[in-house]
Coordinates of N, CA, C and O in Angstrom, one line a residue:
X3 N 0.4 -1.0 0.5 CA 0.3 0.2 0.1 C 1.0 1.2 -0.1 O 2.1 0.8 1.0
X4 N 0.4 1.5 -0.8 CA 1.7 3.3 -0.6 C 1.1 4.1 0.1 O 0.1 4.0 1.0
X5 N 2.1 4.3 1.1 CA 1.6 5.6 2.5 C 2.5 7.2 1.8 O 3.2 7.3 0.7
X6 N 3.1 8.4 2.7 CA 2.9 9.6 2.5 C 3.8 9.9 3.9 O 4.1 9.4 4.6
X7 N 4.9 10.9 2.5 CA 5.8 11.7 3.9 C 5.9 12.5 2.6 O 5.7 12.4 1.8
X8 N 6.3 14.2 3.5 CA 6.6 15.0 3.3 C 7.7 15.6 2.4 O 8.7 14.8 2.2
X9 N 7.3 15.7 1.0 CA 8.8 16.1 0.0 C 9.6 17.3 1.3 O 8.8 18.6 1.4
X10 N 10.6 16.5 1.1 CA 11.3 18.2 1.8 C 12.5 18.5 0.6 O 13.3 18.9 1.6
X11 N 12.9 18.9 -0.7 CA 13.3 19.1 -1.1 C 12.8 19.9 -2.2 O 11.9 19.6 -2.9
X12 N 12.8 21.2 -2.6 CA 11.7 21.8 -3.4 C 11.7 22.1 -5.0 O 11.4 21.6 -6.1
X13 N 13.5 20.2 -5.1 CA 13.5 20.8 -6.4 C 13.1 18.8 -7.3 O 12.8 18.9 -8.3
X14 N 12.2 19.0 -6.2 CA 12.3 17.4 -6.1 C 10.1 17.2 -6.1 O 10.1 17.6 -5.0
X15 N 9.1 16.9 -7.5 CA 7.9 16.7 -7.2 C 7.7 15.3 -6.2 O 7.9 15.2 -6.8
X16 N 6.7 16.0 -5.4 CA 6.3 14.5 -5.1 C 4.9 13.6 -6.2 O 4.9 14.3 -7.4
X17 N 5.3 12.5 -5.8 CA 4.6 11.6 -6.7 C 3.5 11.5 -6.3 O 2.6 11.7 -4.6
X18 N 1.9 10.1 -6.6 CA 1.1 10.3 -6.7 C 0.6 7.8 -6.4 O 1.8 8.4 -7.3
X19 N 0.8 8.4 -5.1 CA 0.8 6.6 -5.2 C -0.9 6.1 -4.9 O -1.8 7.5 -5.0
X20 N -0.9 5.2 -5.4 CA -2.8 4.4 -4.8 C -2.7 3.1 -4.2 O -1.8 2.7 -3.6
X21 N -3.8 3.5 -2.7 CA -4.2 2.6 -2.3 C -5.5 2.3 -2.3 O -6.4 3.3 -3.0
X22 N -5.7 1.1 -2.3 CA -7.3 0.2 -2.1 C -7.5 -0.1 -0.7 O -6.1 -1.0 -1.0
X23 N -8.6 -0.3 0.1 CA -8.9 -1.2 1.0 C -9.7 -2.1 1.1 O -10.9 -2.3 0.1
X24 N -8.8 -3.3 0.8 CA -9.9 -4.2 1.0 C -10.5 -5.2 2.5 O -9.4 -5.0 3.5
X25 N -12.0 -4.9 2.9 CA -12.4 -5.2 4.2 C -12.7 -6.8 4.1 O -14.1 -6.2 3.6
X26 N -12.5 -8.1 4.8 CA -13.4 -9.3 4.8 C -13.7 -9.7 5.9 O -12.3 -8.8 7.5
X27 N -13.7 -10.1 7.0 CA -14.5 -10.5 7.7 C -13.5 -11.8 8.3 O -13.2 -12.3 7.5
X28 N -14.0 -12.7 9.0 CA -13.2 -13.9 9.7 C -13.0 -15.0 8.6 O -11.9 -16.2 9.0
X29 N -14.2 -15.1 8.1 CA -14.7 -16.3 6.9 C -13.9 -15.6 5.4 O -14.1 -16.4 4.8
X30 N -13.1 -14.8 6.0 CA -12.8 -13.8 4.4 C -14.2 -13.2 3.3 O -13.9 -13.5 2.3
X31 N -15.1 -12.7 4.1 CA -16.1 -12.4 3.4 C -16.4 -10.6 3.6 O -16.3 -10.3 4.6
X32 N -16.7 -10.4 1.9 CA -16.7 -8.9 2.5 C -17.4 -8.3 3.4 O -18.7 -8.8 3.3
X33 N -16.9 -7.4 3.6 CA -17.9 -6.0 4.4 C -18.0 -4.7 3.5 O -17.1 -4.6 3.7
X34 N -19.3 -4.5 3.7 CA -19.1 -3.5 2.7 C -20.5 -2.8 3.9 O -19.8 -2.6 5.0
X35 N -19.8 -1.7 3.5 CA -20.6 0.0 4.0 C -19.4 0.7 5.3 O -19.5 0.9 6.0
X36 N -17.8 -0.4 5.9 CA -16.8 -0.1 6.2 C -16.4 1.6 6.1 O -16.1 1.5 4.8
X37 N -16.4 2.6 7.0 CA -16.2 3.4 6.4 C -13.9 2.9 7.3 O -13.8 2.3 7.7
X38 N -13.9 4.0 6.1 CA -12.2 3.7 5.9 C -11.6 4.9 6.3 O -11.8 6.2 5.3
X39 N -10.9 5.3 7.2 CA -10.7 6.9 7.3 C -9.1 6.7 7.7 O -8.1 6.0 7.8
X40 N -8.9 8.1 6.6 CA -6.6 7.7 6.5 C -6.0 8.9 6.9 O -7.1 10.1 6.8
X41 N -5.2 8.4 8.1 CA -4.1 9.9 8.7 C -2.8 9.5 8.7 O -2.2 9.0 7.5
X42 N -2.6 11.3 8.3 CA -0.7 11.2 8.4 C -0.3 10.5 9.4 O -0.7 10.6 10.5
X43 N 0.7 9.4 9.5 CA 1.5 8.9 10.6 C 1.6 10.2 11.4 O 2.3 11.6 10.7
X44 N 1.8 10.4 12.7 CA 2.2 11.3 13.4 C 1.0 12.4 14.2 O 1.2 13.1 14.5
X45 N 0.0 12.2 13.2 CA -1.1 13.1 12.9 C -2.5 12.6 12.8 O -3.3 12.6 12.4
X46 N -2.7 11.9 14.3 CA -4.3 11.2 15.2 C -5.1 11.5 14.0 O -6.1 10.9 14.3
X47 N -5.6 12.6 14.4 CA -6.8 14.0 14.8 C -6.8 14.9 12.3 O -8.1 14.6 13.0
X48 N -5.9 14.3 12.0 CA -6.4 15.0 10.7 C -6.1 13.7 9.9 O -6.2 13.3 9.2
X49 N -8.1 13.6 9.4 CA -8.2 12.4 8.3 C -7.2 13.8 7.2 O -7.8 14.4 6.7
X50 N -6.5 13.0 6.6 CA -6.6 12.8 4.7 C -7.4 12.5 3.9 O -8.2 13.5 2.6
X51 N -8.1 11.6 4.1 CA -9.5 10.9 3.3 C -9.9 9.8 3.9 O -9.6 9.4 5.3
X52 N -11.3 10.0 3.7 CA -12.3 9.1 4.3 C -13.2 8.5 3.0 O -13.1 9.2 1.2
X53 N -13.2 7.1 3.0 CA -14.6 6.8 2.6 C -15.2 5.4 2.6 O -15.0 5.3 4.5
X54 N -15.8 4.5 2.0 CA -16.8 4.0 2.2 C -16.9 2.7 1.6 O -16.0 2.5 0.0
X55 N -16.4 0.9 2.0 CA -16.2 0.2 1.9 C -17.5 -0.2 0.5 O -18.9 -0.8 1.0
X56 N -17.8 -1.0 -0.5 CA -18.6 -1.3 -1.8 C -19.0 -2.7 -0.6 O -18.8 -3.5 -0.2
X57 N -20.0 -3.3 -1.7 CA -20.6 -4.5 -1.3 C -19.4 -5.7 -1.8 O -19.4 -6.9 -1.0
X58 N -18.4 -5.1 -2.7 CA -17.4 -6.1 -3.2 C -15.8 -6.1 -1.4 O -15.3 -6.9 -0.9
X59 N -16.3 -5.4 -0.4 CA -15.6 -5.1 0.5 C -14.2 -3.8 0.4 O -13.3 -3.9 1.2
X60 N -14.7 -3.7 -0.8 CA -13.0 -3.0 -1.3 C -13.8 -1.1 -1.2 O -14.8 -1.0 -1.6
X61 N -11.9 0.0 -1.3 CA -12.9 1.2 -1.7 C -12.8 1.0 -2.5 O -12.3 0.6 -3.4
X62 N -13.3 2.8 -3.8 CA -12.7 3.5 -4.8 C -10.7 3.2 -4.9 O -10.4 3.2 -3.2
X63 N -9.8 3.6 -5.0 CA -8.6 3.9 -5.5 C -8.3 5.4 -5.0 O -9.3 6.5 -5.4
X64 N -7.8 5.2 -3.9 CA -7.6 6.6 -3.6 C -6.0 7.1 -3.9 O -5.6 6.0 -4.1
X65 N -6.1 8.1 -4.1 CA -4.9 8.7 -4.3 C -3.6 9.6 -3.0 O -4.7 10.2 -2.6
X66 N -2.7 9.2 -2.5 CA -2.3 10.0 -1.6 C -1.1 10.1 -2.6 O -0.1 9.3 -3.0
X67 N -0.3 11.4 -1.9 CA 0.7 11.7 -2.0 C 2.2 11.0 -1.5 O 2.1 10.1 -0.9
X68 N 3.2 10.8 -2.2 CA 3.9 9.5 -2.6 C 5.4 10.5 -2.4 O 5.4 11.4 -3.1
X69 N 6.2 9.9 -1.9 CA 7.8 10.6 -2.3 C 8.1 10.5 -3.9 O 7.4 9.9 -4.7
X70 N 9.1 11.1 -4.4 CA 9.2 11.0 -5.2 C 10.0 9.8 -5.6 O 10.9 9.4 -5.0
X71 N 10.3 8.9 -7.0 CA 10.6 8.1 -7.2 C 12.0 7.5 -7.0 O 12.6 6.3 -6.8
X72 N 12.5 8.5 -7.8 CA 13.9 9.1 -7.9 C 14.4 8.3 -6.4 O 15.8 8.1 -6.4
X73 N 13.8 8.6 -5.0 CA 14.3 8.0 -3.9 C 15.2 6.3 -3.7 O 15.7 6.8 -3.1
X74 N 13.6 5.9 -4.0 CA 14.4 4.3 -4.3 C 14.9 3.8 -4.8 O 15.3 3.1 -4.7
X75 N 15.7 5.1 -5.4 CA 16.4 4.1 -7.0 C 18.2 4.1 -6.4 O 19.2 4.4 -7.2
X76 N 17.9 5.7 -6.1 CA 19.7 6.2 -5.2 C 20.1 4.8 -4.2 O 19.8 5.1 -3.7
X77 N 21.3 5.0 -4.5 CA 22.0 3.8 -3.2 C 22.4 4.6 -2.3 O 22.7 3.8 -0.9
X78 N 23.0 5.7 -2.1 CA 23.2 6.2 -1.4 C 21.7 6.9 -0.7 O 22.7 8.7 -0.2
X79 N 21.2 6.5 -0.5 CA 20.0 7.8 -0.5 C 20.0 7.8 1.1 O 20.1 6.8 2.0
X80 N 19.6 9.1 2.0 CA 19.6 9.0 3.1 C 17.6 9.6 3.9 O 17.4 10.4 4.6
X81 N 17.0 9.8 2.6 CA 15.8 10.3 2.7 C 14.8 8.6 2.3 O 14.8 7.6 2.2
X82 N 14.3 8.8 3.4 CA 12.5 7.3 3.2 C 11.9 8.0 1.9 O 11.3 8.8 1.5
X83 N 12.3 6.8 1.0 CA 11.8 5.9 0.1 C 10.1 6.3 -0.1 O 10.2 5.6 -1.6
X84 N 9.9 5.8 1.5 CA 8.2 5.8 1.4 C 7.4 6.6 2.1 O 8.1 6.9 2.7
X85 N 6.2 6.5 1.8 CA 5.1 7.0 2.8 C 4.4 5.7 3.8 O 4.4 5.3 3.9
X86 N 4.3 7.6 4.6 CA 3.3 6.1 6.1 C 2.0 6.8 6.4 O 2.3 7.6 5.9
X87 N 1.0 6.2 6.5 CA -0.2 6.9 7.1 C -0.5 5.9 8.2 O -0.8 4.3 7.9
X88 N -1.2 6.4 8.6 CA -2.6 4.7 9.5 C -4.1 5.5 8.7 O -4.5 6.2 7.9
X89 N -4.1 4.1 8.9 CA -5.7 3.9 8.3 C -6.9 3.0 9.4 O -6.2 1.8 9.7
X90 N -7.8 3.4 9.6 CA -8.7 2.9 10.1 C -9.7 2.7 10.3 O -10.3 3.0 9.0
X91 N -10.4 1.4 9.9 CA -11.4 0.6 9.4 C -12.9 0.2 11.0 O -12.3 0.1 11.8
X92 N -13.5 0.9 10.9 CA -14.5 0.3 11.5 C -15.9 -0.1 10.1 O -16.1 0.5 9.2
X93 N -16.5 -1.1 11.4 CA -17.9 -0.9 10.4 C -18.8 -1.7 11.2 O -18.2 -2.4 12.1
X94 N -19.8 -1.6 10.8 CA -21.0 -2.4 12.2 C -20.9 -3.6 13.5 O -20.8 -4.5 11.8
X95 N -20.9 -3.9 14.1 CA -20.8 -4.8 14.5 C -19.5 -5.3 14.0 O -18.9 -6.9 15.1
X96 N -18.5 -4.9 13.8 CA -17.0 -4.6 14.2 C -16.5 -4.6 15.4 O -16.9 -3.1 15.6
X97 N -15.0 -5.4 15.0 CA -14.1 -4.1 15.9 C -13.5 -3.0 16.1 O -12.9 -4.0 14.4
X98 N -13.2 -1.4 16.1 CA -12.4 -1.2 14.9 C -10.9 -1.8 14.8 O -10.3 -2.2 15.2
X99 N -10.2 -1.8 14.1 CA -8.9 -1.6 13.4 C -7.9 -0.1 12.8 O -8.5 0.7 11.9
X100 N -6.5 0.0 13.2 CA -6.2 1.0 13.4 C -4.8 0.0 12.6 O -4.3 -0.7 14.1
X101 N -4.1 0.4 11.1 CA -3.0 0.0 11.3 C -2.0 0.9 10.6 O -1.9 2.1 9.6
X102 N -0.9 0.4 10.5 CA 0.2 1.6 9.8 C 0.1 1.1 8.6 O 1.2 -0.2 8.3
X103 N 0.5 1.9 8.2 CA 0.7 1.4 5.7 C 2.3 2.1 5.5 O 1.9 2.8 5.7

């Protein structure tokens, strides 16, 4: 899953990553109507985006900022070449779940 980091170099444009959340229960059945909240890591009260799962238990594609691709290709890179987000899933009749990705 793509994750977020703020770009600390003005000469490198941020890129966009895509995230799709699949929610299933313990029997691997899709959970429709689950609410998905995406937060920036370290900012648990700042919701970046909100989505709801469809009848197949999936969200639409969520576009999120990502660091420049070149950062992951540099051998001597001292920057984090990936992004991180916290994802909270809530659905009626299920325990809430928060994960970092």
